Coordinates of C-alpha atoms in Angstrom, one line a residue:
M1 CA 69.5 126.7 104.0
E2 CA 69.2 122.9 104.0
D3 CA 72.8 122.6 102.8
E4 CA 74.0 124.9 105.5
S5 CA 72.3 122.7 108.2
R6 CA 73.9 119.6 106.7
I7 CA 77.3 121.2 106.8
Q8 CA 76.9 122.4 110.3
E9 CA 76.0 118.9 111.4
A10 CA 79.0 117.5 109.5
V11 CA 81.2 120.1 111.3
K12 CA 79.8 119.0 114.7
L13 CA 80.5 115.3 114.0
Q14 CA 84.0 116.1 112.6
G15 CA 84.7 118.2 115.7
E16 CA 83.8 115.1 117.9
V17 CA 86.2 113.0 115.8
V18 CA 89.1 115.5 116.4
R19 CA 88.3 115.7 120.1
K20 CA 88.2 111.9 120.5
L21 CA 91.6 111.5 118.7
K22 CA 93.2 114.2 120.9
S23 CA 91.8 112.6 124.1
E24 CA 93.2 109.2 123.0
K25 CA 96.6 110.9 122.2
A26 CA 96.5 109.6 118.6
C27 CA 99.5 110.2 116.3
K28 CA 100.0 113.8 115.1
E29 CA 99.6 112.9 111.4
K30 CA 96.1 111.4 112.0
I31 CA 95.0 114.4 114.1
D32 CA 96.3 116.8 111.5
E33 CA 94.5 114.9 108.8
E34 CA 91.1 115.1 110.6
V35 CA 91.7 118.8 111.6
A36 CA 92.2 119.6 108.0
K37 CA 88.9 118.0 107.1
L38 CA 87.2 120.0 109.9
L39 CA 88.7 123.3 108.6
E40 CA 87.5 122.4 105.0
L41 CA 83.9 121.9 106.3
K42 CA 84.1 125.2 108.4
A43 CA 85.3 127.0 105.3
Q44 CA 82.1 126.0 103.5
L45 CA 80.1 127.9 106.2
G46 CA 82.1 131.1 105.8
D47 CA 81.3 134.3 104.0
G48 CA 81.0 132.7 100.6
K49 CA 84.6 133.1 99.8
H50 CA 86.9 130.1 99.4
H51 CA 89.2 129.6 102.4
F52 CA 92.4 127.7 101.7
V53 CA 93.5 125.0 104.2
L54 CA 97.2 125.8 104.8
K55 CA 98.9 122.5 105.1
T56 CA 101.4 120.4 103.2
A57 CA 100.1 117.3 101.4
K58 CA 100.1 114.1 103.5
G59 CA 103.5 112.5 103.6
T60 CA 105.4 115.7 102.6
R61 CA 106.9 118.5 104.6
D62 CA 108.5 121.9 104.3
Y63 CA 112.1 122.5 105.4
N64 CA 113.2 125.7 107.2
P65 CA 116.7 127.3 106.6
K66 CA 118.2 125.5 109.6
Q67 CA 116.9 122.1 108.4
M68 CA 118.2 122.9 104.9
A69 CA 121.6 123.7 106.2
I70 CA 121.8 120.3 107.8
R71 CA 120.5 118.7 104.6
E72 CA 123.2 120.5 102.5
K73 CA 125.9 119.3 104.8
V74 CA 124.7 115.7 104.5
F75 CA 124.4 115.9 100.7
N76 CA 127.9 117.4 100.5
T77 CA 129.3 114.5 102.5
I78 CA 127.6 111.9 100.4
T79 CA 128.4 113.6 97.0
S80 CA 132.1 114.0 98.0
C81 CA 132.2 110.2 98.8
F82 CA 130.6 109.3 95.5
K83 CA 133.0 111.5 93.6
R84 CA 136.0 110.2 95.6
H85 CA 135.1 106.8 94.2
G86 CA 135.1 108.0 90.6
A87 CA 131.3 108.4 89.9
E88 CA 129.8 110.8 87.4
T89 CA 126.2 112.0 87.7
I90 CA 123.0 111.8 85.5
D91 CA 119.4 112.9 85.8
T92 CA 116.2 111.3 84.6
P93 CA 112.5 112.6 84.4
V94 CA 110.5 112.6 87.6
F95 CA 107.8 110.5 85.8
E96 CA 108.2 107.5 83.5
L97 CA 105.9 105.6 81.3
K98 CA 103.7 103.4 83.5
E99 CA 104.9 100.2 81.7
T100 CA 108.5 101.1 82.5
L101 CA 107.8 100.8 86.3
T102 CA 105.2 98.0 86.2
G103 CA 106.3 94.6 87.4
K104 CA 109.7 95.7 88.7
Y105 CA 108.9 96.0 92.5
G106 CA 107.0 92.8 93.4
E107 CA 104.4 93.5 96.1
D108 CA 105.5 97.1 96.5
S109 CA 104.1 97.9 93.0
K110 CA 100.9 98.9 94.7
L111 CA 102.7 102.0 96.1
I112 CA 103.4 103.5 92.7
Y113 CA 101.8 106.9 92.1
D114 CA 99.9 106.7 88.8
L115 CA 99.1 109.9 86.9
K116 CA 96.0 110.7 84.7
D117 CA 96.2 110.1 81.0
Q118 CA 98.2 112.9 79.4
G119 CA 97.7 113.0 75.7
G120 CA 97.6 109.2 75.2
E121 CA 100.5 108.4 77.6
L122 CA 100.0 106.5 80.8
L123 CA 102.6 107.9 83.3
S124 CA 103.7 107.2 86.9
L125 CA 105.9 109.1 89.3
R126 CA 109.2 107.3 89.7
Y127 CA 109.3 104.9 92.7
D128 CA 113.1 104.8 92.9
L129 CA 116.1 105.8 90.9
T130 CA 117.2 102.2 89.9
V131 CA 114.6 101.3 87.4
P132 CA 114.9 104.7 85.5
F133 CA 118.7 104.1 85.5
A134 CA 118.2 100.7 83.9
R135 CA 115.9 102.2 81.3
Y136 CA 118.5 104.9 80.6
L137 CA 121.3 102.3 80.1
A138 CA 119.1 100.2 77.7
M139 CA 117.8 103.3 75.8
N140 CA 121.3 104.7 75.3
K141 CA 123.1 101.3 74.7
I142 CA 125.5 102.0 77.6
T143 CA 127.3 98.9 78.8
N144 CA 129.5 100.3 81.6
I145 CA 129.2 103.4 83.8
K146 CA 129.8 104.4 87.4
R147 CA 127.2 106.9 88.3
Y148 CA 125.5 108.6 91.2
H149 CA 122.0 110.2 91.1
I150 CA 120.4 112.4 93.9
A151 CA 116.8 113.2 93.3
K152 CA 113.2 112.9 94.7
V153 CA 111.1 109.7 94.4
Y154 CA 107.5 109.1 95.2
R155 CA 105.6 106.3 97.0
R156 CA 101.9 106.1 97.9
D157 CA 102.9 104.7 101.3
N158 CA 101.4 105.1 104.7
P159 CA 103.7 107.8 105.9
A160 CA 105.4 107.7 109.3
M161 CA 106.9 111.2 109.5
T162 CA 108.6 110.8 112.9
R163 CA 110.6 107.8 111.5
G164 CA 111.6 109.5 108.3
R165 CA 109.1 107.7 106.0
Y166 CA 107.5 110.1 103.5
R167 CA 105.6 110.0 100.3
E168 CA 108.0 112.4 98.6
F169 CA 111.6 112.0 99.6
Y170 CA 115.2 112.1 98.2
Q171 CA 117.3 109.1 97.3
C172 CA 121.0 109.1 96.9
D173 CA 122.1 106.3 94.6
F174 CA 125.5 105.0 93.5
D175 CA 125.7 102.3 90.9
I176 CA 128.3 100.4 88.9
A177 CA 127.2 98.9 85.6
G178 CA 129.5 96.7 83.5
Q179 CA 131.0 93.3 83.1
Y180 CA 133.7 92.9 85.8
D181 CA 135.3 90.2 87.9
A182 CA 133.1 88.9 90.8
M183 CA 132.5 90.8 94.0
I184 CA 135.1 93.7 93.5
A185 CA 132.5 96.3 92.6
D186 CA 130.1 94.9 95.2
A187 CA 132.7 95.2 97.9
E188 CA 133.3 98.9 96.9
C189 CA 129.6 99.7 97.3
L190 CA 129.8 98.4 100.9
R191 CA 133.0 100.4 101.5
I192 CA 131.1 103.5 100.3
V193 CA 128.3 102.9 102.8
Y194 CA 130.9 102.4 105.5
E195 CA 132.7 105.7 104.6
I196 CA 129.4 107.8 104.5
L197 CA 128.0 106.4 107.8
S198 CA 131.4 106.9 109.6
E199 CA 131.8 110.4 108.3
L200 CA 128.3 111.5 109.2
D201 CA 129.0 110.2 112.8
L202 CA 125.5 108.8 113.3
G203 CA 126.6 106.3 116.0
D204 CA 127.1 102.6 115.8
F205 CA 126.0 100.8 112.7
R206 CA 126.2 97.5 111.0
I207 CA 125.9 96.4 107.3
K208 CA 123.9 93.2 106.8
V209 CA 124.7 91.2 103.7
N210 CA 123.0 88.2 102.0
D211 CA 122.5 86.9 98.5
R212 CA 119.3 86.3 96.6
R213 CA 120.6 83.0 95.3
I214 CA 121.2 81.8 98.8
L215 CA 117.7 82.7 99.7
D216 CA 116.2 81.0 96.7
G217 CA 118.4 77.9 97.3
M218 CA 117.3 77.9 100.9
F219 CA 113.6 78.2 100.0
A220 CA 114.0 75.3 97.5
V221 CA 115.8 72.9 100.0
C222 CA 113.3 73.8 102.7
G223 CA 110.4 72.8 100.5
V224 CA 108.9 76.1 99.4
P225 CA 107.1 75.7 96.0
D226 CA 108.7 77.7 93.1
D227 CA 105.6 79.9 92.7
K228 CA 105.8 81.0 96.4
F229 CA 109.5 82.1 96.4
R230 CA 108.8 85.8 95.9
T231 CA 105.9 86.0 98.3
I232 CA 107.7 84.1 101.0
C233 CA 110.8 86.2 100.4
S234 CA 108.6 89.3 101.0
T235 CA 107.5 87.9 104.3
V236 CA 111.0 87.1 105.4
D237 CA 111.9 90.7 104.6
K238 CA 109.6 91.7 107.6
L239 CA 111.9 90.1 110.2
D240 CA 113.5 93.4 111.0
K241 CA 110.0 94.7 112.0
M242 CA 108.2 91.6 113.3
P243 CA 109.2 88.6 115.6
W244 CA 109.8 85.2 114.0
E245 CA 106.5 83.8 115.3
E246 CA 104.5 86.5 113.5
V247 CA 106.5 86.0 110.3
K248 CA 106.0 82.2 110.5
R249 CA 102.2 82.7 111.1
E250 CA 102.0 84.9 108.0
M251 CA 103.9 82.3 105.9
V252 CA 101.7 79.4 107.1
N253 CA 98.2 80.9 107.7
E254 CA 98.2 83.7 105.0
K255 CA 100.5 82.3 102.3
G256 CA 99.7 78.6 102.6
L257 CA 103.3 77.4 103.3
A258 CA 103.6 74.0 105.0
Q259 CA 104.6 74.4 108.7
E260 CA 107.5 72.0 108.3
A261 CA 109.0 74.2 105.5
A262 CA 108.5 77.3 107.7
D263 CA 110.3 75.7 110.6
Q264 CA 113.3 74.8 108.4
I265 CA 113.4 78.4 107.1
G266 CA 113.3 79.6 110.7
E267 CA 116.5 77.6 111.5
Y268 CA 118.4 79.3 108.7
V269 CA 117.2 82.9 109.0
S270 CA 118.3 82.9 112.6
M271 CA 122.0 82.6 111.5
Q272 CA 124.4 85.5 111.4
G273 CA 128.2 85.6 111.1
G274 CA 131.0 86.3 108.7
M275 CA 133.1 84.3 106.3
E276 CA 133.2 81.3 108.7
L277 CA 129.3 81.0 108.4
A278 CA 129.6 80.9 104.6
E279 CA 132.2 78.2 104.9
R280 CA 130.0 76.2 107.3
L281 CA 126.9 76.5 105.1
I282 CA 128.8 75.4 102.0
Q283 CA 129.3 72.1 103.9
D284 CA 125.6 72.0 105.0
P285 CA 124.0 68.8 103.6
K286 CA 120.8 70.6 102.7
M287 CA 122.5 73.6 101.0
L288 CA 124.7 71.2 99.0
K289 CA 121.6 70.2 97.2
S290 CA 121.2 73.6 95.6
K291 CA 123.8 74.8 93.1
L292 CA 122.3 78.3 93.3
A293 CA 122.9 78.5 97.0
C294 CA 126.4 77.2 96.7
D295 CA 127.3 79.8 94.0
G296 CA 125.9 82.5 96.3
L297 CA 127.9 81.2 99.3
S298 CA 131.1 81.1 97.3
D299 CA 130.6 84.7 96.3
I300 CA 129.9 85.7 99.9
K301 CA 133.3 84.2 100.9
L302 CA 135.0 86.1 98.1
L303 CA 133.2 89.3 99.1
F304 CA 134.5 89.0 102.7
S305 CA 138.0 88.5 101.5
Y306 CA 137.8 91.9 99.6
L307 CA 136.0 93.5 102.6
Q308 CA 139.0 92.5 104.8
V309 CA 141.3 94.4 102.4
F310 CA 138.9 97.4 102.4
Q311 CA 139.0 97.3 106.2
V312 CA 135.3 97.2 106.8
T313 CA 134.6 93.7 108.2
D314 CA 134.2 95.1 111.7
K315 CA 130.9 96.5 110.6
V316 CA 129.7 93.8 108.1
V317 CA 127.7 90.7 109.0
F318 CA 126.4 87.8 106.8
D319 CA 122.7 87.6 107.8
L320 CA 120.4 85.0 106.3
S321 CA 117.3 86.8 107.5
L322 CA 118.0 89.7 105.1
A323 CA 115.7 89.4 102.1
R324 CA 115.0 92.9 100.6
G325 CA 111.7 92.7 98.9
L326 CA 112.3 94.2 95.5
D327 CA 111.9 91.7 92.6
Y328 CA 114.9 92.9 90.5
Y329 CA 117.7 91.7 92.8
T330 CA 119.6 88.7 91.4
G331 CA 122.7 88.3 93.7
I332 CA 124.3 90.1 96.6
I333 CA 121.9 92.2 98.8
Y334 CA 122.8 94.4 101.7
E335 CA 121.3 96.8 104.2
A336 CA 122.8 99.2 106.8
V337 CA 121.1 99.7 110.1
L338 CA 121.9 102.0 113.0
G339 CA 122.3 100.6 116.5
Q340 CA 121.6 102.1 119.9
G341 CA 124.0 101.9 122.8
G342 CA 127.3 100.0 122.4
V343 CA 128.9 98.6 119.3
P344 CA 126.5 96.0 117.9
V345 CA 127.8 92.5 118.6
V346 CA 126.4 90.0 116.2
T347 CA 125.9 86.4 117.1
T348 CA 125.6 83.3 114.9
D349 CA 122.4 82.3 116.7
A350 CA 120.5 85.3 117.8
Q351 CA 117.3 83.3 118.1
N352 CA 118.7 81.3 121.0
G353 CA 119.9 84.4 122.7
A354 CA 123.6 83.8 122.5
G355 CA 125.6 87.0 122.6
D356 CA 124.4 90.6 122.7
E357 CA 121.9 92.0 120.4
C358 CA 121.8 95.4 118.9
V359 CA 118.6 97.5 119.0
S360 CA 117.9 98.6 115.4
V361 CA 116.6 102.0 114.7
G362 CA 115.8 101.3 111.0
S363 CA 117.6 100.9 107.7
V364 CA 119.7 103.9 106.5
A365 CA 121.1 102.3 103.3
G366 CA 120.4 99.4 101.1
G367 CA 121.2 97.9 97.7
G368 CA 122.4 94.9 95.8
R369 CA 123.1 93.3 92.5
Y370 CA 120.5 93.4 89.7
D371 CA 122.0 91.8 86.6
G372 CA 118.7 91.2 84.8
L373 CA 117.0 94.6 85.0
V374 CA 118.6 96.3 82.0
G375 CA 117.8 93.3 79.8
M376 CA 114.1 93.8 80.6
F377 CA 114.3 97.1 78.6
D378 CA 116.7 96.1 75.9
P379 CA 114.9 95.0 72.6
K380 CA 117.4 92.2 72.2
G381 CA 117.5 91.3 75.9
R382 CA 121.1 92.2 76.2
K383 CA 122.1 92.1 79.9
V384 CA 124.3 94.7 81.6
P385 CA 125.4 93.5 85.1
C386 CA 124.7 96.2 87.7
V387 CA 125.3 96.6 91.4
G388 CA 124.4 99.7 93.5
V389 CA 123.5 101.2 96.8
S390 CA 120.9 103.7 97.9
I391 CA 121.4 105.9 101.0
G392 CA 118.2 106.4 103.1
I393 CA 118.7 110.1 103.3
E394 CA 115.4 111.1 105.0
R395 CA 116.1 108.8 108.0
I396 CA 119.6 110.3 108.2
F397 CA 118.1 113.8 108.1
S398 CA 115.8 112.9 111.0
I399 CA 118.7 111.7 113.1
M400 CA 120.9 114.7 112.3
E401 CA 118.0 117.1 113.1
Q402 CA 117.4 115.5 116.4
K403 CA 121.1 115.7 117.2
A404 CA 121.1 119.4 116.2
E405 CA 118.2 120.1 118.5
T406 CA 119.9 118.5 121.6
S407 CA 123.2 120.1 120.8
A408 CA 124.1 123.6 121.9
Q409 CA 126.1 124.2 118.7
K410 CA 124.6 127.0 116.5
I411 CA 123.8 126.1 113.0
R412 CA 124.6 128.7 110.3
T413 CA 122.0 129.0 107.6
T414 CA 124.0 131.3 105.4
E415 CA 127.7 131.3 104.3
V416 CA 128.2 135.1 104.6
Q417 CA 131.9 135.9 105.4
V418 CA 131.7 139.6 106.1
M419 CA 129.0 142.2 106.8
V420 CA 129.7 145.7 105.4
A421 CA 128.6 148.2 108.1
S422 CA 128.8 151.9 108.7
A423 CA 129.4 153.8 112.0
Q424 CA 127.7 157.0 110.9
K425 CA 124.8 158.3 108.8
N426 CA 124.8 159.0 105.0
L427 CA 127.2 156.3 104.0
L428 CA 124.9 154.0 102.1
E429 CA 126.6 154.5 98.8
E430 CA 130.0 153.9 100.3
R431 CA 128.7 150.7 101.8
L432 CA 127.3 149.6 98.5
K433 CA 130.6 150.4 96.7
L434 CA 132.5 148.3 99.2
V435 CA 130.2 145.3 99.1
T436 CA 130.3 145.4 95.3
E437 CA 134.1 145.2 95.4
L438 CA 133.9 142.2 97.8
W439 CA 131.3 140.4 95.6
K440 CA 133.5 140.9 92.5
A441 CA 136.4 139.3 94.4
G442 CA 134.2 136.2 95.2
I443 CA 133.7 137.1 98.8
K444 CA 130.3 136.2 100.4
A445 CA 129.2 139.6 101.8
E446 CA 126.0 141.4 102.7
V447 CA 124.8 144.8 103.7
M448 CA 121.7 146.0 105.6
Y449 CA 118.9 147.4 103.4
K450 CA 118.6 150.7 105.4
K451 CA 120.0 154.1 104.6
N452 CA 121.2 154.7 108.1
P453 CA 121.2 151.6 110.2
K454 CA 122.5 151.7 113.8
L455 CA 125.9 150.2 114.3
L456 CA 124.6 148.1 117.2
S457 CA 121.8 146.6 115.0
Q458 CA 124.4 145.6 112.4
L459 CA 126.7 144.0 114.9
Q460 CA 123.8 142.1 116.5
H461 CA 122.8 140.8 113.1
C462 CA 126.3 139.4 112.7
E463 CA 126.2 137.6 116.1
E464 CA 122.8 136.1 115.4
A465 CA 123.6 135.0 111.9
G466 CA 127.1 133.7 112.8
I467 CA 128.9 136.1 110.4
P468 CA 132.6 136.1 111.4
L469 CA 133.7 139.5 110.3
V470 CA 132.4 143.1 110.0
A471 CA 133.9 145.7 107.7
I472 CA 133.1 149.0 109.3
L473 CA 133.2 152.3 107.3
G474 CA 133.2 155.7 108.9
E475 CA 134.1 159.2 107.7
Q476 CA 137.6 159.0 109.2
E477 CA 138.2 155.6 107.6
L478 CA 137.2 156.9 104.2
R479 CA 139.6 159.9 104.6
D480 CA 142.5 157.5 105.7
G481 CA 141.8 155.0 102.9
V482 CA 141.2 152.2 105.5
V483 CA 138.4 149.9 106.6
K484 CA 138.0 148.9 110.3
L485 CA 137.8 145.1 110.3
R486 CA 136.1 143.6 113.4
V487 CA 136.2 140.0 114.5
V488 CA 132.7 139.2 115.8
A489 CA 133.7 136.4 118.2
T490 CA 136.5 138.3 120.0
R491 CA 135.4 141.9 119.2
E492 CA 139.0 142.6 118.2
E493 CA 139.3 145.5 115.7
M494 CA 142.1 146.6 113.3
D495 CA 142.4 149.1 110.5
I496 CA 143.2 147.5 107.2
S497 CA 144.1 149.5 104.0
R498 CA 141.4 149.3 101.3
G499 CA 143.9 147.6 99.0
D500 CA 144.7 144.8 101.5
L501 CA 141.1 144.2 102.7
I502 CA 140.2 141.4 100.3
A503 CA 143.3 139.4 101.0
E504 CA 142.8 139.9 104.8
I505 CA 139.2 138.7 104.6
Q506 CA 140.2 135.7 102.5
R507 CA 143.0 134.8 105.0
R508 CA 140.7 135.0 108.0
T509 CA 137.8 133.0 106.5
L510 CA 139.9 130.4 104.7
D511 CA 138.4 127.6 106.9
A512 CA 135.0 129.2 107.5

């Protein structure tokens, strides 16, 4: 009885928490989380039976058939692009040894999902597809490969479902491993991002590029101590989410950087441009003091020369504020962001307000060069140079779903080409015989699971499901050896001989 009173009091308090959140118009995820707690408490007061709370785990979601149709279309576009560029595919386990992932992600390592000890092995869910790829190369002694990998990864992040940030989500990676001449493979990765974002028709976008060596050289000449490079880099990486003043405050107040050094960094990270900016920085007296920075700037110049040939420079900008926080990057880094409104116009001095600025709606692709990662796994430390890109598929899905909701265009959730229907009763077996013939010919067909369905019901199903054709059987058609083929959109009907039916359906659904 005492336990029941305690639970009732807890239910009352939890109910107040939920009501308060709703009155304050808190975010849906937070309300759902607290409602779930309330339901769990109420379940304990029930009839003694266990009541399940029907919800998906935090940071995950279900996808209905309409959403899955959109996802399949996006995946097909991306896969086709990867294949067009000559990639083959691999797969790796969803979990790795914990030591494989440890120390590869810098400050983001705290987001790795660790699993319980399983028979003496400490395991973690994969955080991305790049580190497992590097382990795969080292383990199989592969020195060159062009591969793509589409699979789920896991991050113990604070989810923001409306912005496409989840704890379980897909990544679509394309990587080129091998010893090649500088910047050719890197330029192709940027061309791939350009092709995918153009084909998906997501709106205006730009691809920001930088180089880890330029960042490190910039930090050195600005007076950042060696042991603070990575942590300051991680702060610079927040410039797409925070204004410069807040980033500077974090550098100085939280990370102990001298204010003078932060001010010098501020001058550089405000710069954006193209090949001309790289040429100008190579002559910069401060940058000249760093061989590392000069090497990076020379490669940026070379990269832009290849990008001109690939015809993508209209969307690519050299941006010194781009940092990308992952520890394994060693050279070129890049990130694609979508813009709102007109074509993004990039200035060389955004901080001073010259030119028009593009409103970013978040990164939808990113990647870079990671020449040292495979060597971390190789017993002899043999390096395999690698460069790659990852498409931010969940954000793309969110945008595509929003577009589908506002569009009047109907989304088909099946690929059925023809419905086998009957105009009279007692023709179930004849319908089943015909649909079997169509299946054997490779035609996507279906039939209603009723002995005597009404013709109107069958035709309505076709209209609702977007099925383009109906093959109608009747007693007269069976006697004449024909099938009445109906075009759903126009309601046009024609008698087709049974022997010609398959060819006629294939002709009419060639582009469907």
